[in-house]
């Protein structure tokens, strides 16, 4: 069970694109032991729909369940790991479904637009509250990789190593297009009500469709072909779940409803689209030049969301700004989701990144 802390009670969080939030509840979890000089702290940043518990001591597994433990990639005998649910989420940290103290109702449509910069500022406030002023490393995959990069920009003197898995510096036009279609599915659901649906029926159909589309961007054609091919269901309707792959996507859509809020999905998708390291600086070069940490970047050649060409461009832009980059790439049939499940490939790179080695 994640811990909870209330931040920004006396002074509100000023958001990068305008507006304020106060107070902010933050759900977080820790693993391992903080050493005497507090030099072994590592922040883990979750992807779009993750939570504060990458490892769980219950039958339900965390999203990095096989990566965390004694002697593993995230070695709890060596490091002290902290992970928090992001601002705007729905797993314990303040988001659109949280109660707005000014109205005593869920924020809904009143929840402001947030950015990765805002998310990182809340993470820094959490660490300050925990008495941790310096991080040995910040690690994140996908949306979490953007957070890790932003840590190096916003707090260059507070982190020694950045590990970015399967994430480019900015989202591509095609990826933004996928997110646009997902958003349209949600906001055009008859129950959406401009985001103020908490006293009525939620936009479940729209959210299911959005999740199904999202799953197709996380998987590869090879993986889907091996798992399902063109197999059909024994009992099926021609306009329903006729093929096994359709049944799988429908199942994933329904399962998603149990753990995520449509408004949070909308806000976090937009934060993903909007991420721009240059925000608040004259240009991207000026922002990236602030990074002092050693930077590990890992790409998957089969990733259909953060494509290989975008990772190569990001590497070049980082190096042009003087960032010390160790770049690795490999093929995995898991595509974008490889950073969550392909332990054998990622373990050596994570260990090298945490050790600050090539």
PDB file of N, CA and C in Angstrom, residues 194-266:
ATOM      1  N   UNK A 194     -18.388  17.061 -20.742  1.00  0.00           N
ATOM      2  CA  UNK A 194     -17.292  18.032 -20.617  1.00  0.00           C
ATOM      3  C   UNK A 194     -16.351  17.704 -19.459  1.00  0.00           C
ATOM      4  N   UNK A 195     -16.328  16.460 -19.043  1.00  0.00           N
ATOM      5  CA  UNK A 195     -15.455  16.047 -17.947  1.00  0.00           C
ATOM      6  C   UNK A 195     -16.109  16.050 -16.587  1.00  0.00           C
ATOM      7  N   UNK A 196     -17.342  16.522 -16.501  1.00  0.00           N
ATOM      8  CA  UNK A 196     -18.053  16.572 -15.211  1.00  0.00           C
ATOM      9  C   UNK A 196     -19.066  15.434 -15.140  1.00  0.00           C
ATOM     10  N   UNK A 197     -18.548  14.227 -15.108  1.00  0.00           N
ATOM     11  CA  UNK A 197     -19.393  13.032 -15.152  1.00  0.00           C
ATOM     12  C   UNK A 197     -19.434  12.275 -13.826  1.00  0.00           C
ATOM     13  N   UNK A 198     -18.813  12.809 -12.782  1.00  0.00           N
ATOM     14  CA  UNK A 198     -18.640  12.032 -11.553  1.00  0.00           C
ATOM     15  C   UNK A 198     -19.941  11.779 -10.797  1.00  0.00           C
ATOM     16  N   UNK A 199     -20.957  12.583 -11.029  1.00  0.00           N
ATOM     17  CA  UNK A 199     -22.243  12.356 -10.372  1.00  0.00           C
ATOM     18  C   UNK A 199     -23.177  11.533 -11.261  1.00  0.00           C
ATOM     19  N   UNK A 200     -22.690  11.111 -12.415  1.00  0.00           N
ATOM     20  CA  UNK A 200     -23.492  10.307 -13.331  1.00  0.00           C
ATOM     21  C   UNK A 200     -22.709   9.110 -13.824  1.00  0.00           C
ATOM     22  N   UNK A 201     -22.973   8.709 -15.055  1.00  0.00           N
ATOM     23  CA  UNK A 201     -22.278   7.578 -15.645  1.00  0.00           C
ATOM     24  C   UNK A 201     -20.971   8.041 -16.284  1.00  0.00           C
ATOM     25  N   UNK A 202     -19.881   7.307 -16.080  1.00  0.00           N
ATOM     26  CA  UNK A 202     -18.597   7.690 -16.686  1.00  0.00           C
ATOM     27  C   UNK A 202     -18.578   7.348 -18.179  1.00  0.00           C
ATOM     28  N   UNK A 203     -17.685   7.963 -18.934  1.00  0.00           N
ATOM     29  CA  UNK A 203     -17.582   7.694 -20.383  1.00  0.00           C
ATOM     30  C   UNK A 203     -16.816   6.407 -20.660  1.00  0.00           C
ATOM     31  N   UNK A 204     -17.357   5.293 -20.178  1.00  0.00           N
ATOM     32  CA  UNK A 204     -16.644   4.015 -20.260  1.00  0.00           C
ATOM     33  C   UNK A 204     -16.406   3.545 -21.688  1.00  0.00           C
ATOM     34  N   UNK A 205     -17.387   3.709 -22.557  1.00  0.00           N
ATOM     35  CA  UNK A 205     -17.200   3.234 -23.930  1.00  0.00           C
ATOM     36  C   UNK A 205     -16.069   3.983 -24.624  1.00  0.00           C
ATOM     37  N   UNK A 206     -16.027   5.293 -24.439  1.00  0.00           N
ATOM     38  CA  UNK A 206     -14.958   6.083 -25.038  1.00  0.00           C
ATOM     39  C   UNK A 206     -13.602   5.709 -24.500  1.00  0.00           C
ATOM     40  N   UNK A 207     -13.533   5.484 -23.176  1.00  0.00           N
ATOM     41  CA  UNK A 207     -12.257   5.126 -22.559  1.00  0.00           C
ATOM     42  C   UNK A 207     -11.802   3.748 -23.026  1.00  0.00           C
ATOM     43  N   UNK A 208     -12.729   2.811 -23.179  1.00  0.00           N
ATOM     44  CA  UNK A 208     -12.377   1.474 -23.682  1.00  0.00           C
ATOM     45  C   UNK A 208     -11.785   1.558 -25.086  1.00  0.00           C
ATOM     46  N   UNK A 209     -12.422   2.335 -25.943  1.00  0.00           N
ATOM     47  CA  UNK A 209     -11.926   2.469 -27.322  1.00  0.00           C
ATOM     48  C   UNK A 209     -10.544   3.109 -27.335  1.00  0.00           C
ATOM     49  N   UNK A 210     -10.370   4.139 -26.507  1.00  0.00           N
ATOM     50  CA  UNK A 210      -9.068   4.813 -26.424  1.00  0.00           C
ATOM     51  C   UNK A 210      -7.983   3.839 -25.993  1.00  0.00           C
ATOM     52  N   UNK A 211      -8.281   3.028 -25.015  1.00  0.00           N
ATOM     53  CA  UNK A 211      -7.295   2.066 -24.528  1.00  0.00           C
ATOM     54  C   UNK A 211      -6.964   1.028 -25.593  1.00  0.00           C
ATOM     55  N   UNK A 212      -7.956   0.575 -26.331  1.00  0.00           N
ATOM     56  CA  UNK A 212      -7.706  -0.407 -27.378  1.00  0.00           C
ATOM     57  C   UNK A 212      -6.744   0.142 -28.432  1.00  0.00           C
ATOM     58  N   UNK A 213      -6.961   1.388 -28.823  1.00  0.00           N
ATOM     59  CA  UNK A 213      -6.058   2.004 -29.789  1.00  0.00           C
ATOM     60  C   UNK A 213      -4.660   2.149 -29.197  1.00  0.00           C
ATOM     61  N   UNK A 214      -4.596   2.575 -27.949  1.00  0.00           N
ATOM     62  CA  UNK A 214      -3.307   2.707 -27.286  1.00  0.00           C
ATOM     63  C   UNK A 214      -2.540   1.396 -27.264  1.00  0.00           C
ATOM     64  N   UNK A 215      -3.243   0.288 -26.981  1.00  0.00           N
ATOM     65  CA  UNK A 215      -2.577  -1.014 -26.926  1.00  0.00           C
ATOM     66  C   UNK A 215      -1.918  -1.371 -28.258  1.00  0.00           C
ATOM     67  N   UNK A 216      -2.541  -0.981 -29.359  1.00  0.00           N
ATOM     68  CA  UNK A 216      -1.964  -1.278 -30.672  1.00  0.00           C
ATOM     69  C   UNK A 216      -0.662  -0.524 -30.914  1.00  0.00           C
ATOM     70  N   UNK A 217      -0.494   0.625 -30.271  1.00  0.00           N
ATOM     71  CA  UNK A 217       0.763   1.357 -30.417  1.00  0.00           C
ATOM     72  C   UNK A 217       1.856   0.782 -29.525  1.00  0.00           C
ATOM     73  N   UNK A 218       1.476   0.045 -28.477  1.00  0.00           N
ATOM     74  CA  UNK A 218       2.460  -0.521 -27.558  1.00  0.00           C
ATOM     75  C   UNK A 218       2.974  -1.874 -28.038  1.00  0.00           C
ATOM     76  N   UNK A 219       2.178  -2.580 -28.835  1.00  0.00           N
ATOM     77  CA  UNK A 219       2.528  -3.925 -29.291  1.00  0.00           C
ATOM     78  C   UNK A 219       3.100  -3.886 -30.711  1.00  0.00           C
ATOM     79  N   UNK A 220       3.738  -4.977 -31.113  1.00  0.00           N
ATOM     80  CA  UNK A 220       4.244  -5.084 -32.486  1.00  0.00           C
ATOM     81  C   UNK A 220       3.374  -6.038 -33.290  1.00  0.00           C
ATOM     82  N   UNK A 221       3.449  -5.915 -34.618  1.00  0.00           N
ATOM     83  CA  UNK A 221       2.694  -6.827 -35.483  1.00  0.00           C
ATOM     84  C   UNK A 221       3.179  -8.255 -35.311  1.00  0.00           C
ATOM     85  N   UNK A 222       4.482  -8.430 -35.077  1.00  0.00           N
ATOM     86  CA  UNK A 222       5.043  -9.773 -34.874  1.00  0.00           C
ATOM     87  C   UNK A 222       4.451 -10.409 -33.629  1.00  0.00           C
ATOM     88  N   UNK A 223       4.403  -9.647 -32.542  1.00  0.00           N
ATOM     89  CA  UNK A 223       3.865 -10.161 -31.289  1.00  0.00           C
ATOM     90  C   UNK A 223       2.387 -10.540 -31.435  1.00  0.00           C
ATOM     91  N   UNK A 224       1.599  -9.687 -32.077  1.00  0.00           N
ATOM     92  CA  UNK A 224       0.174  -9.962 -32.251  1.00  0.00           C
ATOM     93  C   UNK A 224      -0.046 -11.150 -33.186  1.00  0.00           C
ATOM     94  N   UNK A 225       0.780 -11.241 -34.216  1.00  0.00           N
ATOM     95  CA  UNK A 225       0.644 -12.366 -35.146  1.00  0.00           C
ATOM     96  C   UNK A 225       0.945 -13.688 -34.447  1.00  0.00           C
ATOM     97  N   UNK A 226       1.981 -13.698 -33.617  1.00  0.00           N
ATOM     98  CA  UNK A 226       2.330 -14.925 -32.898  1.00  0.00           C
ATOM     99  C   UNK A 226       1.274 -15.306 -31.873  1.00  0.00           C
ATOM    100  N   UNK A 227       0.726 -14.311 -31.221  1.00  0.00           N
ATOM    101  CA  UNK A 227      -0.250 -14.587 -30.165  1.00  0.00           C
ATOM    102  C   UNK A 227      -1.623 -14.965 -30.708  1.00  0.00           C
ATOM    103  N   UNK A 228      -2.038 -14.305 -31.797  1.00  0.00           N
ATOM    104  CA  UNK A 228      -3.419 -14.467 -32.252  1.00  0.00           C
ATOM    105  C   UNK A 228      -3.566 -14.839 -33.724  1.00  0.00           C
ATOM    106  N   UNK A 229      -2.636 -14.378 -34.565  1.00  0.00           N
ATOM    107  CA  UNK A 229      -2.778 -14.606 -35.987  1.00  0.00           C
ATOM    108  C   UNK A 229      -4.145 -14.153 -36.479  1.00  0.00           C
ATOM    109  N   UNK A 230      -4.777 -15.005 -37.292  1.00  0.00           N
ATOM    110  CA  UNK A 230      -6.124 -14.725 -37.782  1.00  0.00           C
ATOM    111  C   UNK A 230      -7.153 -15.669 -37.155  1.00  0.00           C
ATOM    112  N   UNK A 231      -6.800 -16.175 -35.969  1.00  0.00           N
ATOM    113  CA  UNK A 231      -7.705 -17.092 -35.289  1.00  0.00           C
ATOM    114  C   UNK A 231      -9.018 -16.393 -34.942  1.00  0.00           C
ATOM    115  N   UNK A 232     -10.114 -17.126 -35.097  1.00  0.00           N
ATOM    116  CA  UNK A 232     -11.428 -16.581 -34.758  1.00  0.00           C
ATOM    117  C   UNK A 232     -11.943 -17.230 -33.481  1.00  0.00           C
ATOM    118  N   UNK A 233     -12.917 -16.591 -32.876  1.00  0.00           N
ATOM    119  CA  UNK A 233     -13.541 -17.136 -31.673  1.00  0.00           C
ATOM    120  C   UNK A 233     -14.548 -18.219 -32.077  1.00  0.00           C
ATOM    121  N   UNK A 234     -14.760 -19.179 -31.181  1.00  0.00           N
ATOM    122  CA  UNK A 234     -15.733 -20.241 -31.468  1.00  0.00           C
ATOM    123  C   UNK A 234     -17.151 -19.680 -31.544  1.00  0.00           C
ATOM    124  N   UNK A 235     -17.435 -18.771 -30.631  1.00  0.00           N
ATOM    125  CA  UNK A 235     -18.728 -18.101 -30.647  1.00  0.00           C
ATOM    126  C   UNK A 235     -18.471 -16.613 -30.838  1.00  0.00           C
ATOM    127  N   UNK A 236     -18.923 -16.080 -31.953  1.00  0.00           N
ATOM    128  CA  UNK A 236     -18.616 -14.691 -32.245  1.00  0.00           C
ATOM    129  C   UNK A 236     -19.674 -14.088 -33.151  1.00  0.00           C
ATOM    130  N   UNK A 237     -19.678 -12.759 -33.192  1.00  0.00           N
ATOM    131  CA  UNK A 237     -20.554 -12.028 -34.089  1.00  0.00           C
ATOM    132  C   UNK A 237     -19.693 -11.313 -35.114  1.00  0.00           C
ATOM    133  N   UNK A 238     -20.163 -11.262 -36.341  1.00  0.00           N
ATOM    134  CA  UNK A 238     -19.341 -10.717 -37.413  1.00  0.00           C
ATOM    135  C   UNK A 238     -18.978  -9.259 -37.178  1.00  0.00           C
ATOM    136  N   UNK A 239     -19.825  -8.497 -36.487  1.00  0.00           N
ATOM    137  CA  UNK A 239     -19.517  -7.094 -36.192  1.00  0.00           C
ATOM    138  C   UNK A 239     -19.020  -6.903 -34.767  1.00  0.00           C
ATOM    139  N   UNK A 240     -18.793  -8.003 -34.069  1.00  0.00           N
ATOM    140  CA  UNK A 240     -18.293  -7.921 -32.698  1.00  0.00           C
ATOM    141  C   UNK A 240     -16.871  -8.424 -32.609  1.00  0.00           C
ATOM    142  N   UNK A 241     -16.570  -9.185 -31.563  1.00  0.00           N
ATOM    143  CA  UNK A 241     -15.242  -9.760 -31.386  1.00  0.00           C
ATOM    144  C   UNK A 241     -15.164 -11.062 -32.164  1.00  0.00           C
ATOM    145  N   UNK A 242     -14.966 -10.953 -33.453  1.00  0.00           N
ATOM    146  CA  UNK A 242     -14.938 -12.116 -34.337  1.00  0.00           C
ATOM    147  C   UNK A 242     -13.566 -12.791 -34.307  1.00  0.00           C
ATOM    148  N   UNK A 243     -12.512 -11.988 -34.381  1.00  0.00           N
ATOM    149  CA  UNK A 243     -11.155 -12.511 -34.323  1.00  0.00           C
ATOM    150  C   UNK A 243     -10.640 -12.492 -32.882  1.00  0.00           C
ATOM    151  N   UNK A 244      -9.706 -13.394 -32.596  1.00  0.00           N
ATOM    152  CA  UNK A 244      -9.141 -13.467 -31.247  1.00  0.00           C
ATOM    153  C   UNK A 244      -8.439 -12.171 -30.858  1.00  0.00           C
ATOM    154  N   UNK A 245      -7.788 -11.523 -31.821  1.00  0.00           N
ATOM    155  CA  UNK A 245      -7.110 -10.270 -31.511  1.00  0.00           C
ATOM    156  C   UNK A 245      -8.117  -9.197 -31.103  1.00  0.00           C
ATOM    157  N   UNK A 246      -9.301  -9.239 -31.686  1.00  0.00           N
ATOM    158  CA  UNK A 246     -10.351  -8.288 -31.308  1.00  0.00           C
ATOM    159  C   UNK A 246     -10.822  -8.550 -29.878  1.00  0.00           C
ATOM    160  N   UNK A 247     -10.954  -9.820 -29.553  1.00  0.00           N
ATOM    161  CA  UNK A 247     -11.367 -10.195 -28.198  1.00  0.00           C
ATOM    162  C   UNK A 247     -10.332  -9.737 -27.171  1.00  0.00           C
ATOM    163  N   UNK A 248      -9.049  -9.892 -27.527  1.00  0.00           N
ATOM    164  CA  UNK A 248      -7.963  -9.447 -26.637  1.00  0.00           C
ATOM    165  C   UNK A 248      -8.032  -7.944 -26.397  1.00  0.00           C
ATOM    166  N   UNK A 249      -8.224  -7.166 -27.447  1.00  0.00           N
ATOM    167  CA  UNK A 249      -8.289  -5.714 -27.295  1.00  0.00           C
ATOM    168  C   UNK A 249      -9.500  -5.299 -26.475  1.00  0.00           C
ATOM    169  N   UNK A 250     -10.629  -5.957 -26.700  1.00  0.00           N
ATOM    170  CA  UNK A 250     -11.831  -5.646 -25.925  1.00  0.00           C
ATOM    171  C   UNK A 250     -11.608  -5.938 -24.445  1.00  0.00           C
ATOM    172  N   UNK A 251     -10.949  -7.051 -24.167  1.00  0.00           N
ATOM    173  CA  UNK A 251     -10.641  -7.401 -22.778  1.00  0.00           C
ATOM    174  C   UNK A 251      -9.756  -6.341 -22.134  1.00  0.00           C
ATOM    175  N   UNK A 252      -8.729  -5.903 -22.862  1.00  0.00           N
ATOM    176  CA  UNK A 252      -7.835  -4.877 -22.320  1.00  0.00           C
ATOM    177  C   UNK A 252      -8.584  -3.572 -22.069  1.00  0.00           C
ATOM    178  N   UNK A 253      -9.522  -3.234 -22.951  1.00  0.00           N
ATOM    179  CA  UNK A 253     -10.310  -2.023 -22.762  1.00  0.00           C
ATOM    180  C   UNK A 253     -11.169  -2.085 -21.516  1.00  0.00           C
ATOM    181  N   UNK A 254     -11.838  -3.206 -21.311  1.00  0.00           N
ATOM    182  CA  UNK A 254     -12.702  -3.370 -20.132  1.00  0.00           C
ATOM    183  C   UNK A 254     -11.860  -3.377 -18.853  1.00  0.00           C
ATOM    184  N   UNK A 255     -10.729  -4.085 -18.886  1.00  0.00           N
ATOM    185  CA  UNK A 255      -9.851  -4.165 -17.707  1.00  0.00           C
ATOM    186  C   UNK A 255      -9.350  -2.787 -17.288  1.00  0.00           C
ATOM    187  N   UNK A 256      -9.118  -1.937 -18.264  1.00  0.00           N
ATOM    188  CA  UNK A 256      -8.597  -0.594 -17.994  1.00  0.00           C
ATOM    189  C   UNK A 256      -9.585   0.238 -17.172  1.00  0.00           C
ATOM    190  N   UNK A 257     -10.871  -0.012 -17.340  1.00  0.00           N
ATOM    191  CA  UNK A 257     -11.899   0.763 -16.637  1.00  0.00           C
ATOM    192  C   UNK A 257     -11.804   0.606 -15.127  1.00  0.00           C
ATOM    193  N   UNK A 258     -11.276  -0.528 -14.683  1.00  0.00           N
ATOM    194  CA  UNK A 258     -11.196  -0.784 -13.240  1.00  0.00           C
ATOM    195  C   UNK A 258     -10.096   0.016 -12.564  1.00  0.00           C
ATOM    196  N   UNK A 259      -9.172   0.545 -13.346  1.00  0.00           N
ATOM    197  CA  UNK A 259      -8.021   1.186 -12.699  1.00  0.00           C
ATOM    198  C   UNK A 259      -7.708   2.595 -13.182  1.00  0.00           C
ATOM    199  N   UNK A 260      -8.515   3.139 -14.114  1.00  0.00           N
ATOM    200  CA  UNK A 260      -8.146   4.464 -14.586  1.00  0.00           C
ATOM    201  C   UNK A 260      -9.346   5.355 -14.822  1.00  0.00           C
ATOM    202  N   UNK A 261      -9.106   6.650 -14.661  1.00  0.00           N
ATOM    203  CA  UNK A 261     -10.133   7.672 -14.835  1.00  0.00           C
ATOM    204  C   UNK A 261      -9.952   8.357 -16.189  1.00  0.00           C
ATOM    205  N   UNK A 262     -11.047   8.572 -16.889  1.00  0.00           N
ATOM    206  CA  UNK A 262     -10.986   9.147 -18.233  1.00  0.00           C
ATOM    207  C   UNK A 262     -10.355  10.536 -18.235  1.00  0.00           C
ATOM    208  N   UNK A 263     -10.692  11.373 -17.266  1.00  0.00           N
ATOM    209  CA  UNK A 263     -10.122  12.721 -17.214  1.00  0.00           C
ATOM    210  C   UNK A 263      -8.615  12.683 -16.995  1.00  0.00           C
ATOM    211  N   UNK A 264      -8.148  11.778 -16.142  1.00  0.00           N
ATOM    212  CA  UNK A 264      -6.709  11.638 -15.938  1.00  0.00           C
ATOM    213  C   UNK A 264      -6.034  11.202 -17.227  1.00  0.00           C
ATOM    214  N   UNK A 265      -6.667  10.299 -17.942  1.00  0.00           N
ATOM    215  CA  UNK A 265      -6.104   9.835 -19.213  1.00  0.00           C
ATOM    216  C   UNK A 265      -5.970  10.999 -20.187  1.00  0.00           C
ATOM    217  N   UNK A 266      -6.996  11.840 -20.251  1.00  0.00           N
ATOM    218  CA  UNK A 266      -6.953  12.998 -21.142  1.00  0.00           C
ATOM    219  C   UNK A 266      -5.841  13.961 -20.753  1.00  0.00           C
TER     220      UNK A 266
END
